[in-house]
C-alpha cells in the first residue's frame, strides 16, 4: 500500500456512537441504560421518553449510523484502504462490548476509534473513553485479549466537518422569504452541559470560563458566520446558544436556551432565524425534537420565521474527513509527519487525551488516554 494510504498499525476502525431506541418497547430500557446509577424511577423515565414516543419510539441515530457505516466502507474501498469498519454503541444495540468482542474474535489487535462527537467535554469524550475501558475490562474478565484502542482526535475544525455546515446555512438562508433573508440571525446550537463540566473540558490549560467546549464551538460558529458573510456579502448577527438541558434545576448549565433566545431576538426585532445545530454530527433526537419540534413551535407562536440547517450526517466531505483523520493518526503512530487539516484559530487537537482532560465526576478508568490502564 502506498505510504499516503497506509493504515498500519491499525487493522480496524470502530464507529462509536451513543445509540438510541428502535421501537416503543425500547424507550424505557434505553433510558435506563443512559441513566444507570442515578436512581431515576421508571415512571420518570416514561415521562422523559415522551419525545421518543412522538416519533414511534424510534431515534433516528441508529439508522443514520448505518448510513455512515456504509459510506465509510465504500469510501475506504474506493480509496484503496483495506480496513474493516465496525460499529458499536454506548447505550443500545449493537453494544460496544459486543462489537469489541467480535473484533477480538476476528483477530483485530489495534483499533482506531471514531466517536460521533466532535468536541471536547466529559460527555462527548471522556465518557466514551470510560465506556471503552469498561468494555475492555469485561473482555479481559472473560479471558480474552482485547485489542488496543486509540480514539481519533476531535474534528470540530476539520474542513470536512465545517464546510457541509456552511452549505447548510446558505441553503437555509436561501429558503427564507426574501424580505427577511438579509436580516436573519444565526443561532448556533449545541447540547447544554453543566457549567462545572464546561469549565473543566479539554486539557487542564484550557480549563476556565466555558473551557475547551465553549471555545471550540465559538471558533466553529465564527468560521461558519465569516464564510457565509464572505460568500453572500451579508453579515448576519449570530450567537452560540444551547439546548437539550436535563438534570436537577438547581445545578447551573450553559445558557441561553434556544427557545429563550428565539424570544429575545424576536423581541429585539430580528426578522428571522436560522438554527444551526453545530454541536451535532447527525439529525438525532435532540435535533428532531428540541429544534424541529419544540423550538420551531416556539418560533411559530412568536410569528418568527425560522429554518433549521442540516447536520453533516454522511456527507461525502465528512466521510473523507474520517479517512483523513485515520491516515493522519496512522502516520503519526508510525513516526511519520502528517498534515493535519484544520480551520480556525485553535489548531489540531491532541491525539492522546492528557491527564486531567475533561475529568470525571467520579474517577473511573478511561481508555485511549495518557491515564489509560490499557497500553
XYZ file of C-alpha atoms in Angstrom:
375
model
C 0.000 0.000 0.000
C 1.389 3.469 -0.894
C 2.594 5.395 2.143
C -0.123 8.060 1.851
C -2.822 5.352 2.082
C -1.137 3.173 4.699
C -3.395 2.416 7.666
C -0.881 0.430 9.724
C -0.601 -0.075 12.655
C -4.409 -0.152 12.601
C -6.278 -3.222 11.453
C -9.812 -1.871 12.031
C -11.874 1.273 12.539
C -14.609 1.369 15.166
C -17.512 3.788 14.729
C -18.537 4.504 18.322
C -21.853 6.220 18.939
C -24.475 6.921 21.585
C -27.221 4.580 20.387
C -30.969 5.002 20.537
C -34.242 3.050 20.780
C -35.718 1.474 17.668
C -39.272 0.932 18.865
C -41.680 1.882 21.694
C -40.672 -1.091 23.848
C -37.026 0.015 23.662
C -37.502 3.532 25.029
C -37.515 2.929 28.795
C -34.768 0.227 28.712
C -32.668 2.600 26.600
C -33.170 5.446 29.075
C -32.318 3.062 31.931
C -29.009 2.409 30.179
C -28.350 6.120 29.728
C -29.166 6.993 33.352
C -27.760 3.874 35.026
C -26.567 4.581 38.562
C -28.630 7.737 39.022
C -31.623 6.037 40.687
C -34.256 7.595 38.399
C -37.662 5.852 38.796
C -39.147 4.071 35.768
C -42.221 6.326 35.829
C -39.969 9.373 35.487
C -38.181 7.724 32.572
C -41.533 7.200 30.846
C -42.170 10.930 31.173
C -38.700 11.753 29.840
C -39.261 9.373 26.935
C -42.366 11.156 25.637
C -40.450 12.887 22.856
C -39.294 9.457 21.625
C -42.882 8.210 21.634
C -43.851 11.142 19.404
C -41.632 9.513 16.777
C -42.917 5.980 17.274
C -40.284 5.216 19.890
C -37.585 5.320 17.226
C -34.492 7.506 17.456
C -33.035 8.256 14.030
C -29.454 7.888 15.267
C -29.051 4.167 14.603
C -30.257 4.397 11.014
C -28.016 7.401 10.438
C -25.079 5.416 11.766
C -25.924 2.593 9.366
C -25.803 5.081 6.516
C -22.483 6.494 7.751
C -21.074 2.990 8.235
C -21.952 2.071 4.649
C -20.481 5.326 3.346
C -17.220 4.774 5.255
C -16.850 1.243 3.946
C -17.475 2.376 0.390
C -15.095 5.318 0.697
C -12.330 3.136 2.121
C -12.742 0.636 -0.694
C -12.740 3.351 -3.363
C -9.564 4.851 -1.898
C -7.670 1.605 -1.502
C -7.913 1.341 2.295
C -8.214 -2.336 3.142
C -9.558 -1.768 6.606
C -12.774 -3.219 8.069
C -15.180 -0.812 9.754
C -17.204 -1.933 12.783
C -19.960 -0.166 14.715
C -20.762 -0.182 18.426
C -22.955 1.941 20.716
C -22.682 3.033 24.315
C -26.365 2.663 25.212
C -28.122 0.384 22.712
C -27.529 -2.431 20.268
C -25.085 -3.034 18.735
C -23.481 -2.630 22.154
C -19.846 -1.574 22.364
C -18.800 -4.609 24.409
C -20.381 -6.995 21.911
C -18.678 -5.256 18.998
C -15.264 -5.297 20.696
C -15.778 -8.984 21.497
C -16.484 -9.618 17.810
C -13.406 -7.626 16.809
C -11.273 -9.577 19.270
C -12.509 -12.882 17.901
C -11.848 -11.590 14.370
C -8.223 -11.118 15.367
C -8.164 -7.307 15.424
C -5.233 -6.108 17.518
C -5.062 -2.324 17.029
C -8.251 -0.314 16.559
C -8.787 3.343 15.658
C -11.988 4.736 17.179
C -14.158 7.482 15.711
C -16.655 8.848 18.254
C -19.727 10.611 16.849
C -18.973 13.642 18.998
C -16.748 16.360 17.585
C -15.915 18.431 20.671
C -14.098 18.135 23.987
C -16.260 17.523 27.061
C -16.865 14.872 29.673
C -20.000 13.528 27.965
C -18.582 13.994 24.467
C -15.141 12.462 25.001
C -14.105 11.068 28.368
C -17.376 9.199 28.907
C -16.785 7.406 25.593
C -13.297 6.545 26.847
C -14.734 5.249 30.115
C -17.134 3.036 28.200
C -14.229 1.716 26.142
C -12.355 0.896 29.359
C -15.426 -0.864 30.804
C -15.786 -2.972 27.653
C -12.097 -3.878 27.576
C -12.254 -4.880 31.252
C -15.245 -7.127 30.562
C -13.454 -8.900 27.742
C -10.350 -9.329 29.894
C -12.513 -10.866 32.641
C -13.855 -13.282 30.021
C -10.329 -14.478 29.349
C -9.971 -12.666 26.024
C -7.067 -10.472 24.987
C -8.812 -7.352 23.642
C -7.215 -5.021 21.091
C -5.538 -1.730 21.861
C -7.869 1.179 21.066
C -6.857 4.703 20.005
C -9.513 7.414 19.801
C -9.115 9.745 16.808
C -8.741 13.440 17.614
C -11.560 15.957 17.876
C -12.636 17.006 14.397
C -14.781 20.087 15.091
C -12.490 22.266 12.942
C -11.747 19.820 10.120
C -12.834 21.303 6.740
C -14.877 18.171 6.033
C -16.976 18.869 9.121
C -17.215 22.650 8.751
C -17.910 23.076 5.033
C -21.086 20.955 4.919
C -22.486 23.101 7.732
C -21.632 26.279 5.799
C -23.582 24.926 2.843
C -26.462 24.039 5.138
C -26.660 27.622 6.395
C -26.514 29.013 2.864
C -29.358 26.699 1.799
C -31.450 27.661 4.831
C -30.953 31.368 4.203
C -31.949 30.908 0.564
C -35.122 29.143 1.719
C -36.255 32.091 3.850
C -38.636 34.667 2.350
C -36.598 37.269 0.516
C -37.876 40.163 2.618
C -36.427 38.684 5.847
C -33.358 36.890 4.474
C -30.745 39.639 4.764
C -31.639 40.409 8.376
C -31.801 36.809 9.561
C -29.907 35.914 12.715
C -27.855 32.725 13.026
C -28.402 30.719 16.221
C -25.627 28.153 16.557
C -26.938 25.422 18.844
C -25.240 22.703 20.835
C -26.045 20.451 23.773
C -26.025 22.297 27.069
C -23.841 20.828 29.798
C -23.380 21.773 33.472
C -21.157 24.811 33.915
C -18.760 22.753 36.017
C -18.348 20.257 33.161
C -17.853 23.011 30.595
C -15.274 24.813 32.730
C -13.162 21.650 33.070
C -13.476 20.498 29.460
C -10.318 19.870 27.459
C -6.733 19.819 28.774
C -6.018 21.456 32.126
C -4.536 24.554 30.469
C -7.896 25.168 28.758
C -9.929 24.967 31.959
C -11.745 28.109 32.965
C -14.781 30.017 31.760
C -16.502 27.527 29.449
C -13.317 25.527 28.921
C -12.452 23.949 25.595
C -16.107 23.027 24.983
C -17.302 26.608 24.603
C -14.092 27.815 22.926
C -14.294 25.133 20.248
C -17.955 25.813 19.485
C -17.334 29.557 19.298
C -14.448 29.019 16.887
C -16.579 26.890 14.553
C -19.546 29.270 14.767
C -17.279 32.188 13.896
C -15.815 30.239 10.977
C -19.244 29.495 9.549
C -20.574 33.031 10.058
C -17.457 34.550 8.472
C -17.632 32.208 5.480
C -21.328 32.966 4.969
C -20.500 36.692 5.006
C -17.676 36.210 2.504
C -19.877 34.214 0.129
C -23.081 36.248 0.373
C -21.797 39.734 1.108
C -24.207 39.895 4.054
C -23.148 39.925 7.697
C -25.679 38.039 9.818
C -25.747 38.565 13.596
C -25.007 35.298 15.387
C -24.814 33.758 18.832
C -23.919 30.404 20.378
C -26.937 29.038 22.260
C -27.832 25.770 23.950
C -30.481 23.087 24.006
C -31.462 19.726 25.495
C -30.742 20.624 29.107
C -31.528 17.875 31.626
C -30.827 17.259 35.285
C -31.612 18.985 38.561
C -32.818 22.594 38.143
C -30.569 23.931 40.926
C -27.399 22.965 39.015
C -26.271 25.754 36.637
C -25.974 24.763 32.975
C -24.794 26.651 29.897
C -27.334 29.228 28.674
C -29.243 30.735 26.899
C -31.630 28.001 25.828
C -32.634 28.127 22.166
C -36.295 28.855 22.945
C -35.371 31.716 25.294
C -33.013 33.008 22.611
C -35.759 32.987 19.980
C -37.944 35.085 22.300
C -35.095 37.511 22.963
C -34.108 38.113 19.335
C -37.731 38.365 18.264
C -38.281 40.977 20.946
C -35.210 42.841 19.682
C -36.608 42.944 16.153
C -34.897 40.054 14.360
C -36.961 39.280 11.229
C -35.927 35.595 11.014
C -33.565 32.999 12.485
C -31.595 30.109 11.066
C -30.934 27.475 13.720
C -27.558 25.832 13.082
C -27.034 22.570 15.043
C -23.261 22.989 15.050
C -22.789 20.686 18.035
C -24.354 17.608 16.416
C -22.991 15.206 13.833
C -26.381 13.960 12.628
C -30.119 14.621 12.900
C -30.711 12.561 16.021
C -33.470 13.055 18.582
C -32.127 16.258 20.129
C -32.269 17.840 16.683
C -35.635 16.398 15.615
C -37.408 17.162 18.882
C -35.647 20.094 20.542
C -35.181 22.064 17.317
C -37.565 20.780 14.649
C -40.451 20.307 17.081
C -40.094 22.379 20.256
C -38.078 25.388 19.043
C -39.954 25.523 15.745
C -43.241 25.570 17.669
C -41.923 28.422 19.833
C -40.981 30.377 16.703
C -44.452 29.809 15.222
C -46.004 31.066 18.463
C -43.883 34.217 18.140
C -44.605 34.635 14.435
C -40.866 34.379 13.767
C -39.754 32.716 10.505
C -37.157 30.032 11.243
C -35.218 27.446 9.307
C -33.023 24.657 10.638
C -29.854 23.954 8.685
C -28.508 20.477 8.009
C -26.067 18.483 10.092
C -23.173 16.774 8.309
C -24.559 13.229 8.596
C -22.932 11.050 5.944
C -21.930 13.936 3.681
C -19.111 12.712 1.442
C -16.851 15.507 2.700
C -17.285 14.346 6.275
C -16.654 10.750 5.237
C -13.456 11.985 3.577
C -12.547 13.774 6.811
C -12.782 10.494 8.714
C -10.383 8.951 6.211
C -8.044 11.929 6.714
C -8.159 11.524 10.495
C -7.413 7.827 10.276
C -4.474 8.197 7.876
C -3.098 11.146 9.853
C -3.130 9.191 13.116
C -1.741 6.060 11.456
C 1.185 8.033 10.031
C 1.846 9.622 13.412
C 1.859 6.226 15.105
C 4.433 5.071 12.549
C 6.617 8.057 13.434
C 5.913 9.938 10.200
C 4.994 13.611 9.813
C 1.333 14.045 8.926
C -0.572 17.032 7.590
C -3.358 17.968 9.982
C -6.289 19.573 8.216
C -7.840 22.278 10.378
C -9.594 25.619 10.039
C -9.993 28.447 12.519
C -7.692 29.637 15.265
C -7.378 26.697 17.662
C -5.253 24.281 15.665
C -5.435 20.497 15.687
C -6.493 18.772 18.886
C -4.266 16.320 20.735
C -4.146 12.675 19.684
C -3.959 11.347 23.250
C -6.090 12.929 25.960
C -3.705 14.181 28.677
C -4.142 13.563 32.382
C -6.766 15.930 33.785
C -8.562 16.313 30.445
C -12.373 16.503 30.887
C -12.196 14.948 34.381
C -14.857 12.531 35.509
C -17.385 13.454 38.155
C -16.358 10.257 39.948
C -12.932 8.917 38.971
C -13.191 5.908 36.652
C -10.712 4.204 34.334
C -10.722 5.551 30.779
C -9.084 4.011 27.727
C -7.235 5.793 24.916
C -5.652 8.485 27.094
C -2.447 9.230 28.944
C -4.031 7.765 32.086
C -5.318 4.640 30.357
C -4.744 1.292 32.104
C -4.705 -0.289 28.641
C -1.451 0.425 26.774
